[in-house]
């Protein structure tokens, strides 16, 4: 009964709260939780509002010794909830802008006809390379993709530089024949 009399005003609740009185915190929580959730609902979804109110109340309890209120405790709680709601809204807007930017970039990429041409051409080149005899393909890839000289390739493959030259020339001839329909497209893109 004595505690109930002591908790009649918000100021007394907050005084006991700052001293670590758990009962005062429980009374404060039960008193304001529903109205703070309803207030938060004006700004954010119900679930987000509940989470924000719970965060504010937990923060209030964990930092109870540091509180000196320049405004009424009730006003403090509502202001804290509003500020956290606005912070959440701001974060969500930033996330949405990032998502929109990424989506727009992807849309532009896929709407660009060159994207599909390059994809198709890359696939055709890979298929043509796979059809080359292994010795031609190996020499060609070492030269064009690994940027090795004929001499470096020759020493790795234990063949002469002339053999490397011949294999690369033969690979180029076969690729020209295999990709003849795509050469105009390749030249247009480059």
Coordinates of N, CA and C in Angstrom, one line a residue:
X1 N 0.8 -1.2 0.0 CA 0.0 0.0 0.0 C 0.9 1.3 0.0
X2 N 2.0 1.2 0.8 CA 2.9 2.4 0.8 C 3.4 2.7 -0.6
X3 N 3.9 1.6 -1.3 CA 4.4 1.8 -2.6 C 3.4 2.4 -3.6
X4 N 2.1 2.0 -3.5 CA 1.1 2.5 -4.4 C 0.9 4.0 -4.1
X5 N 1.0 4.4 -2.9 CA 0.9 5.9 -2.6 C 2.1 6.6 -3.2
X6 N 3.3 6.0 -3.1 CA 4.5 6.6 -3.6 C 4.5 6.8 -5.1
X7 N 3.8 5.9 -5.8 CA 3.8 5.9 -7.3 C 2.7 6.7 -7.9
X8 N 2.1 7.6 -7.2 CA 0.9 8.3 -7.7 C 1.2 9.3 -8.8
X9 N 2.4 9.9 -8.8 CA 2.7 10.8 -9.9 C 3.9 10.3 -10.7
X10 N 4.0 10.8 -11.9 CA 5.1 10.4 -12.8 C 6.4 10.8 -12.2
X11 N 6.4 12.0 -11.6 CA 7.7 12.4 -11.0 C 8.2 11.5 -9.9
X12 N 7.3 11.0 -9.1 CA 7.7 10.0 -8.0 C 8.1 8.7 -8.7
X13 N 7.4 8.3 -9.7 CA 7.7 7.0 -10.4 C 9.2 7.2 -10.9
X14 N 9.5 8.3 -11.5 CA 10.8 8.5 -12.1 C 11.9 8.6 -11.0
X15 N 11.5 9.2 -9.9 CA 12.5 9.3 -8.8 C 12.9 7.9 -8.3
X16 N 11.8 7.0 -8.1 CA 12.1 5.7 -7.7 C 12.8 4.8 -8.8
X17 N 12.5 5.1 -10.0 CA 13.1 4.4 -11.1 C 14.6 4.7 -11.1
X18 N 15.0 6.0 -11.0 CA 16.4 6.4 -11.0 C 17.2 5.7 -9.8
X19 N 16.5 5.3 -8.8 CA 17.1 4.6 -7.6 C 17.2 3.1 -7.8
X20 N 16.6 2.7 -9.0 CA 16.7 1.2 -9.3 C 15.5 0.4 -8.8
X21 N 14.4 1.1 -8.5 CA 13.2 0.4 -8.0 C 12.5 -0.3 -9.2
X22 N 12.5 -1.6 -9.2 CA 11.9 -2.4 -10.3 C 10.4 -2.2 -10.4
X23 N 9.8 -2.1 -9.2 CA 8.3 -2.0 -9.2 C 7.9 -0.7 -9.8
X24 N 8.7 0.4 -9.6 CA 8.4 1.7 -10.2 C 8.5 1.5 -11.7
X25 N 9.5 0.8 -12.2 CA 9.7 0.6 -13.6 C 8.5 -0.2 -14.2
X26 N 8.1 -1.2 -13.5 CA 6.9 -2.0 -13.9 C 5.6 -1.2 -14.0
X27 N 5.4 -0.4 -13.0 CA 4.2 0.5 -13.0 C 4.3 1.5 -14.2
X28 N 5.5 2.1 -14.4 CA 5.7 3.0 -15.5 C 5.5 2.3 -16.8
X29 N 6.0 1.2 -17.0 CA 5.9 0.4 -18.2 C 4.4 0.1 -18.5
X30 N 3.7 -0.4 -17.5 CA 2.3 -0.8 -17.7 C 1.4 0.5 -18.0
X31 N 1.8 1.5 -17.4 CA 1.0 2.8 -17.5 C 1.2 3.4 -18.9
X32 N 2.4 3.4 -19.5 CA 2.6 4.1 -20.7 C 2.8 3.2 -22.0
X33 N 3.0 2.0 -21.8 CA 3.3 1.1 -23.0 C 2.1 1.2 -24.0
X34 N 0.9 1.0 -23.6 CA -0.2 1.0 -24.7 C -0.3 2.4 -25.4
X35 N -0.2 3.5 -24.6 CA -0.3 4.8 -25.3 C 0.9 5.1 -26.1
X36 N 2.1 4.7 -25.7 CA 3.3 4.9 -26.5 C 3.3 4.1 -27.8
X37 N 2.7 2.9 -27.7 CA 2.6 2.1 -28.9 C 1.6 2.7 -29.9
X38 N 0.5 3.2 -29.4 CA -0.5 3.9 -30.2 C 0.1 5.1 -30.9
X39 N 0.9 5.9 -30.1 CA 1.6 7.1 -30.6 C 2.6 6.7 -31.7
X40 N 3.3 5.7 -31.5 CA 4.3 5.2 -32.5 C 3.7 4.8 -33.8
X41 N 2.5 4.3 -33.6 CA 1.7 3.8 -34.8 C 1.4 4.9 -35.8
X42 N 1.4 6.1 -35.3 CA 1.2 7.3 -36.2 C 2.4 7.4 -37.2
X43 N 3.5 6.9 -36.9 CA 4.7 7.1 -37.7 C 5.2 5.8 -38.4
X44 N 5.0 4.7 -37.7 CA 5.6 3.4 -38.3 C 4.5 2.3 -38.1
X45 N 4.9 1.1 -38.7 CA 4.0 0.0 -38.6 C 3.9 -0.5 -37.1
X46 N 2.8 -1.2 -36.8 CA 2.5 -1.5 -35.4 C 3.7 -2.3 -34.8
X47 N 4.2 -3.3 -35.5 CA 5.3 -4.2 -34.9 C 6.5 -3.3 -34.7
X48 N 6.9 -2.4 -35.6 CA 8.0 -1.6 -35.4 C 7.8 -0.6 -34.2
X49 N 6.6 -0.1 -34.1 CA 6.3 0.7 -33.0 C 6.4 0.0 -31.6
X50 N 6.0 -1.2 -31.5 CA 6.1 -1.9 -30.3 C 7.6 -2.1 -30.0
X51 N 8.4 -2.5 -31.0 CA 9.8 -2.7 -30.8 C 10.5 -1.4 -30.3
X52 N 10.1 -0.3 -30.9 CA 10.7 1.0 -30.5 C 10.3 1.3 -29.1
X53 N 9.1 1.2 -28.7 CA 8.7 1.5 -27.3 C 9.4 0.6 -26.4
X54 N 9.5 -0.7 -26.7 CA 10.3 -1.6 -25.8 C 11.8 -1.1 -25.7
X55 N 12.3 -0.7 -26.8 CA 13.7 -0.3 -26.8 C 13.9 1.0 -25.9
X56 N 12.9 1.9 -26.0 CA 13.0 3.1 -25.2 C 12.9 2.8 -23.7
X57 N 12.0 1.9 -23.4 CA 11.8 1.5 -22.0 C 13.0 0.8 -21.5
X58 N 13.6 -0.1 -22.3 CA 14.8 -0.8 -21.8 C 16.0 0.2 -21.7
X59 N 16.1 1.1 -22.6 CA 17.1 2.1 -22.5 C 16.9 2.9 -21.3
X60 N 15.7 3.3 -21.0 CA 15.4 4.1 -19.8 C 15.8 3.3 -18.5
X61 N 15.6 2.0 -18.5 CA 15.9 1.2 -17.3 C 17.5 1.1 -17.2
X62 N 18.1 0.8 -18.3 CA 19.6 0.6 -18.3 C 20.3 1.9 -18.0
X63 N 19.7 3.0 -18.3 CA 20.4 4.3 -18.1 C 19.7 5.1 -17.0
X64 N 19.1 4.5 -16.1 CA 18.2 5.1 -15.1 C 19.0 6.1 -14.2
X65 N 20.3 5.8 -13.9 CA 21.0 6.7 -13.0 C 21.4 8.0 -13.6
X66 N 21.4 8.0 -14.9 CA 21.8 9.3 -15.6 C 20.7 10.3 -15.9
X67 N 19.5 9.9 -15.6 CA 18.4 10.7 -16.0 C 18.1 11.9 -15.1
X68 N 18.1 13.0 -15.7 CA 17.6 14.3 -15.0 C 16.7 14.8 -16.1
X69 N 15.4 15.0 -15.8 CA 14.5 15.4 -16.8 C 14.2 16.9 -16.7
X70 N 14.4 17.5 -17.9 CA 14.2 18.9 -18.0 C 12.7 19.2 -18.4
X71 N 12.1 18.1 -19.0 CA 10.7 18.2 -19.3 C 10.0 17.1 -18.5
X72 N 8.7 17.0 -18.5 CA 8.0 16.0 -17.7 C 8.4 14.6 -18.2
X73 N 8.4 13.6 -17.3 CA 8.8 12.3 -17.7 C 7.9 11.8 -18.9
X74 N 6.6 12.1 -18.8 CA 5.7 11.6 -19.9 C 6.1 12.2 -21.2
X75 N 6.4 13.5 -21.2 CA 6.8 14.2 -22.5 C 8.1 13.6 -23.0
X76 N 9.0 13.3 -22.0 CA 10.3 12.7 -22.4 C 10.1 11.3 -23.1
X77 N 9.2 10.5 -22.6 CA 9.0 9.2 -23.2 C 8.4 9.3 -24.6
X78 N 7.4 10.2 -24.7 CA 6.8 10.4 -26.1 C 7.8 11.0 -27.1
X79 N 8.6 11.9 -26.6 CA 9.6 12.5 -27.5 C 10.7 11.4 -27.9
X80 N 11.1 10.6 -27.0 CA 12.0 9.6 -27.3 C 11.5 8.6 -28.3
X81 N 10.2 8.2 -28.1 CA 9.6 7.3 -29.1 C 9.5 8.0 -30.5
X82 N 9.1 9.2 -30.5 CA 8.9 9.9 -31.8 C 10.3 10.0 -32.5
X83 N 11.3 10.3 -31.7 CA 12.7 10.5 -32.3 C 13.2 9.1 -32.9
X84 N 12.9 8.0 -32.2 CA 13.3 6.7 -32.7 C 12.5 6.3 -33.9
X85 N 11.2 6.7 -33.9 CA 10.4 6.4 -35.1 C 10.9 7.2 -36.3
X86 N 11.2 8.4 -36.1 CA 11.8 9.2 -37.2 C 13.1 8.7 -37.7
X87 N 13.9 8.2 -36.8 CA 15.2 7.6 -37.2 C 14.9 6.3 -38.0
X88 N 14.0 5.5 -37.6 CA 13.7 4.3 -38.4 C 13.1 4.7 -39.8
X89 N 12.3 5.7 -39.9 CA 11.8 6.1 -41.1 C 12.9 6.6 -42.0
X90 N 13.8 7.4 -41.5 CA 15.0 7.8 -42.3 C 15.8 6.7 -42.8
X91 N 16.1 5.7 -41.9 CA 16.9 4.6 -42.3 C 16.2 3.8 -43.4
X92 N 14.9 3.6 -43.3 CA 14.1 2.9 -44.3 C 14.1 3.6 -45.6
X93 N 14.0 5.0 -45.6 CA 14.1 5.8 -46.8 C 15.4 5.6 -47.5
X94 N 16.5 5.6 -46.7 CA 17.9 5.4 -47.3 C 18.0 4.1 -47.9
X95 N 17.5 3.0 -47.2 CA 17.6 1.7 -47.7 C 16.8 1.6 -49.0
X96 N 15.6 2.2 -49.1 CA 14.8 2.2 -50.3 C 15.4 2.9 -51.4
X97 N 16.1 4.0 -51.1 CA 16.8 4.7 -52.2 C 17.9 3.8 -52.8
X98 N 18.6 3.1 -51.9 CA 19.7 2.2 -52.4 C 19.1 1.1 -53.2
X99 N 18.0 0.5 -52.8 CA 17.4 -0.5 -53.5 C 16.9 0.0 -54.9
X100 N 16.3 1.2 -54.9 CA 15.8 1.7 -56.2 C 17.0 2.0 -57.1
X101 N 18.1 2.5 -56.6 CA 19.3 2.8 -57.4 C 19.8 1.5 -58.0
X102 N 19.9 0.5 -57.2 CA 20.4 -0.8 -57.7 C 19.5 -1.4 -58.7
X103 N 18.2 -1.3 -58.5 CA 17.2 -1.8 -59.4 C 17.3 -1.1 -60.7
X104 N 17.4 0.3 -60.7 CA 17.5 1.1 -61.9 C 18.7 0.7 -62.7
X105 N 19.8 0.5 -62.0 CA 21.1 0.1 -62.7 C 20.9 -1.2 -63.4
X106 N 20.3 -2.2 -62.7 CA 20.0 -3.5 -63.3 C 19.1 -3.4 -64.5
X107 N 18.1 -2.6 -64.3 CA 17.1 -2.4 -65.4 C 17.8 -1.8 -66.7
X108 N 18.7 -0.8 -66.4 CA 19.4 -0.2 -67.6 C 20.3 -1.2 -68.2
X109 N 20.9 -2.0 -67.4 CA 21.8 -3.0 -68.0 C 21.1 -4.0 -68.9
X110 N 20.0 -4.5 -68.4 CA 19.2 -5.5 -69.1 C 18.4 -4.9 -70.3
X111 N 18.1 -3.6 -70.2 CA 17.4 -3.0 -71.3 C 18.4 -2.6 -72.4
X112 N 19.6 -2.6 -72.1 CA 20.6 -2.3 -73.1 C 20.8 -3.4 -74.1
X113 N 20.5 -3.3 -75.4 CA 20.6 -4.4 -76.3 C 22.0 -4.9 -76.4
X114 N 23.0 -4.1 -76.2 CA 24.4 -4.5 -76.3 C 24.7 -5.6 -75.2
X115 N 24.0 -5.5 -74.1 CA 24.2 -6.4 -73.0 C 23.9 -7.9 -73.5
X116 N 22.8 -8.0 -74.2 CA 22.5 -9.4 -74.7 C 23.4 -9.8 -75.8
X117 N 23.8 -8.9 -76.6 CA 24.8 -9.2 -77.7 C 26.1 -9.6 -77.2
X118 N 26.6 -8.9 -76.2 CA 27.9 -9.2 -75.6 C 27.8 -10.6 -74.9
X119 N 26.6 -10.8 -74.2 CA 26.4 -12.1 -73.6 C 26.5 -13.3 -74.6
X120 N 25.7 -13.1 -75.7 CA 25.7 -14.1 -76.7 C 27.1 -14.3 -77.4
X121 N 27.7 -13.2 -77.6 CA 29.1 -13.2 -78.3 C 30.1 -14.0 -77.3
X122 N 30.0 -13.6 -76.0 CA 30.9 -14.3 -75.1 C 30.7 -15.8 -75.1
X123 N 29.4 -16.2 -75.1 CA 29.1 -17.6 -75.1 C 29.6 -18.3 -76.4
X124 N 29.4 -17.6 -77.5 CA 29.9 -18.2 -78.8 C 31.4 -18.3 -78.9
X125 N 32.1 -17.3 -78.3 CA 33.6 -17.3 -78.3 C 34.0 -18.5 -77.4
X126 N 33.4 -18.7 -76.3 CA 33.8 -19.8 -75.4 C 33.5 -21.1 -76.0
X127 N 32.4 -21.2 -76.7 CA 32.1 -22.5 -77.4 C 33.1 -22.8 -78.5
X128 N 33.5 -21.7 -79.3 CA 34.5 -21.8 -80.4 C 35.8 -22.2 -79.8
X129 N 36.2 -21.7 -78.7 CA 37.5 -22.0 -78.0 C 37.5 -23.5 -77.6
X130 N 36.4 -23.9 -77.1 CA 36.3 -25.3 -76.6 C 36.4 -26.3 -77.8
X131 N 36.0 -25.9 -79.0 CA 36.1 -26.8 -80.2 C 37.5 -26.8 -80.8
X132 N 38.4 -25.9 -80.4 CA 39.8 -26.0 -80.9 C 40.5 -27.2 -80.4
X133 N 41.4 -27.8 -81.2 CA 42.3 -28.8 -80.6 C 43.0 -28.4 -79.4
X134 N 43.2 -29.3 -78.4 CA 43.8 -28.9 -77.1 C 45.1 -28.1 -77.3
X135 N 46.0 -28.6 -78.1 CA 47.3 -27.9 -78.3 C 47.1 -26.5 -78.8
X136 N 46.2 -26.2 -79.7 CA 45.9 -24.9 -80.2 C 45.3 -24.0 -79.2
X137 N 44.3 -24.6 -78.5 CA 43.6 -23.8 -77.5 C 44.6 -23.4 -76.3
X138 N 45.4 -24.4 -75.9 CA 46.3 -24.1 -74.8 C 47.3 -23.0 -75.1
X139 N 47.9 -23.0 -76.3 CA 48.8 -22.0 -76.7 C 48.1 -20.6 -76.9
X140 N 46.9 -20.7 -77.5 CA 46.2 -19.4 -77.7 C 45.8 -18.8 -76.4
X141 N 45.2 -19.6 -75.5 CA 44.8 -19.0 -74.2 C 46.0 -18.5 -73.3
X142 N 47.1 -19.2 -73.4 CA 48.3 -18.7 -72.7 C 48.7 -17.4 -73.2
X143 N 48.7 -17.2 -74.5 CA 49.1 -16.0 -75.1 C 48.1 -14.8 -74.9
X144 N 46.8 -15.1 -75.2 CA 45.8 -14.0 -75.1 C 45.3 -13.7 -73.8
X145 N 45.1 -14.7 -72.9 CA 44.5 -14.5 -71.6 C 45.5 -14.4 -70.5
X146 N 46.7 -15.1 -70.6 CA 47.7 -15.0 -69.6 C 48.8 -14.1 -70.0
X147 N 48.7 -13.6 -71.2 CA 49.7 -12.6 -71.7 C 51.1 -13.1 -71.7
X148 N 51.3 -14.4 -72.0 CA 52.7 -14.9 -72.0 C 53.2 -14.8 -73.4
X149 N 54.5 -14.6 -73.5 CA 55.2 -14.5 -74.8 C 55.3 -15.9 -75.4
X150 N 55.6 -15.9 -76.8 CA 55.8 -17.2 -77.4 C 56.9 -18.0 -76.8
X151 N 58.0 -17.3 -76.4 CA 59.1 -17.9 -75.7 C 58.7 -18.6 -74.4
X152 N 57.9 -17.8 -73.6 CA 57.5 -18.3 -72.3 C 56.6 -19.5 -72.5
X153 N 55.7 -19.5 -73.4 CA 54.8 -20.6 -73.7 C 55.6 -21.8 -74.2
X154 N 56.6 -21.6 -75.0 CA 57.4 -22.7 -75.6 C 58.1 -23.4 -74.4
X155 N 58.7 -22.6 -73.5 CA 59.4 -23.3 -72.4 C 58.4 -24.0 -71.5
X156 N 57.2 -23.5 -71.3 CA 56.3 -24.3 -70.4 C 55.7 -25.5 -71.1
X157 N 55.6 -25.5 -72.4 CA 55.0 -26.6 -73.1 C 56.1 -27.6 -73.7
X158 N 57.4 -27.2 -73.5 CA 58.5 -27.9 -74.0 C 58.4 -28.1 -75.5
X159 N 58.1 -27.0 -76.2 CA 58.1 -27.0 -77.7 C 58.9 -25.8 -78.1
X160 N 59.1 -25.7 -79.4 CA 59.8 -24.5 -79.9 C 58.9 -23.3 -80.1
X161 N 59.5 -22.1 -80.2 CA 58.7 -20.9 -80.4 C 57.9 -21.0 -81.7
X162 N 58.6 -21.6 -82.7 CA 57.9 -21.8 -84.0 C 56.6 -22.6 -83.9
X163 N 56.7 -23.6 -83.1 CA 55.5 -24.5 -82.9 C 54.4 -23.7 -82.2
X164 N 54.8 -22.9 -81.2 CA 53.8 -22.0 -80.5 C 53.2 -21.1 -81.5
X165 N 54.0 -20.4 -82.4 CA 53.5 -19.5 -83.4 C 52.5 -20.2 -84.3
X166 N 52.9 -21.4 -84.8 CA 52.0 -22.2 -85.7 C 50.7 -22.5 -85.0
X167 N 50.7 -22.9 -83.7 CA 49.5 -23.3 -83.0 C 48.5 -22.1 -82.9
X168 N 49.1 -21.0 -82.5 CA 48.3 -19.8 -82.3 C 47.7 -19.3 -83.7
X169 N 48.5 -19.3 -84.7 CA 48.0 -18.9 -86.0 C 46.9 -19.9 -86.5
X170 N 47.0 -21.1 -86.3 CA 46.0 -22.1 -86.6 C 44.7 -21.9 -85.8
X171 N 44.9 -21.6 -84.5 CA 43.8 -21.3 -83.6 C 43.0 -20.1 -84.1
X172 N 43.7 -19.0 -84.5 CA 43.1 -17.8 -85.1 C 42.3 -18.1 -86.3
X173 N 42.9 -18.9 -87.2 CA 42.2 -19.2 -88.5 C 40.9 -20.0 -88.2
X174 N 41.0 -20.9 -87.3 CA 39.8 -21.7 -86.9 C 38.7 -20.8 -86.3
X175 N 39.2 -19.9 -85.4 CA 38.2 -19.0 -84.7 C 37.6 -18.1 -85.7
X176 N 38.3 -17.5 -86.7 CA 37.8 -16.7 -87.7 C 36.7 -17.4 -88.5
X177 N 36.9 -18.6 -88.8 CA 35.9 -19.4 -89.6 C 34.7 -19.7 -88.7
X178 N 35.0 -20.1 -87.5 CA 33.9 -20.4 -86.6 C 33.0 -19.2 -86.2
X179 N 33.6 -18.1 -86.1 CA 32.9 -16.9 -85.6 C 32.7 -15.9 -86.7
X180 N 32.8 -16.3 -88.0 CA 32.6 -15.4 -89.1 C 31.3 -14.6 -89.1
X181 N 30.2 -15.2 -88.6 CA 28.9 -14.6 -88.6 C 28.9 -13.5 -87.5
X182 N 29.8 -13.5 -86.5 CA 29.8 -12.6 -85.4 C 30.8 -11.5 -85.5
X183 N 31.7 -11.6 -86.5 CA 32.8 -10.6 -86.6 C 32.2 -9.2 -86.8
X184 N 31.2 -8.9 -87.6 CA 30.6 -7.6 -87.7 C 30.1 -7.0 -86.4
X185 N 29.5 -7.9 -85.6 CA 29.0 -7.5 -84.3 C 30.1 -7.1 -83.4
X186 N 31.1 -8.0 -83.4 CA 32.3 -7.7 -82.5 C 32.9 -6.4 -82.9
X187 N 33.1 -6.1 -84.2 CA 33.7 -4.9 -84.6 C 32.8 -3.7 -84.2
X188 N 31.5 -3.8 -84.3 CA 30.6 -2.7 -83.9 C 30.7 -2.4 -82.4
X189 N 30.8 -3.4 -81.6 CA 30.9 -3.2 -80.2 C 32.2 -2.6 -79.8
X190 N 33.3 -3.1 -80.4 CA 34.6 -2.5 -80.1 C 34.7 -1.2 -80.6

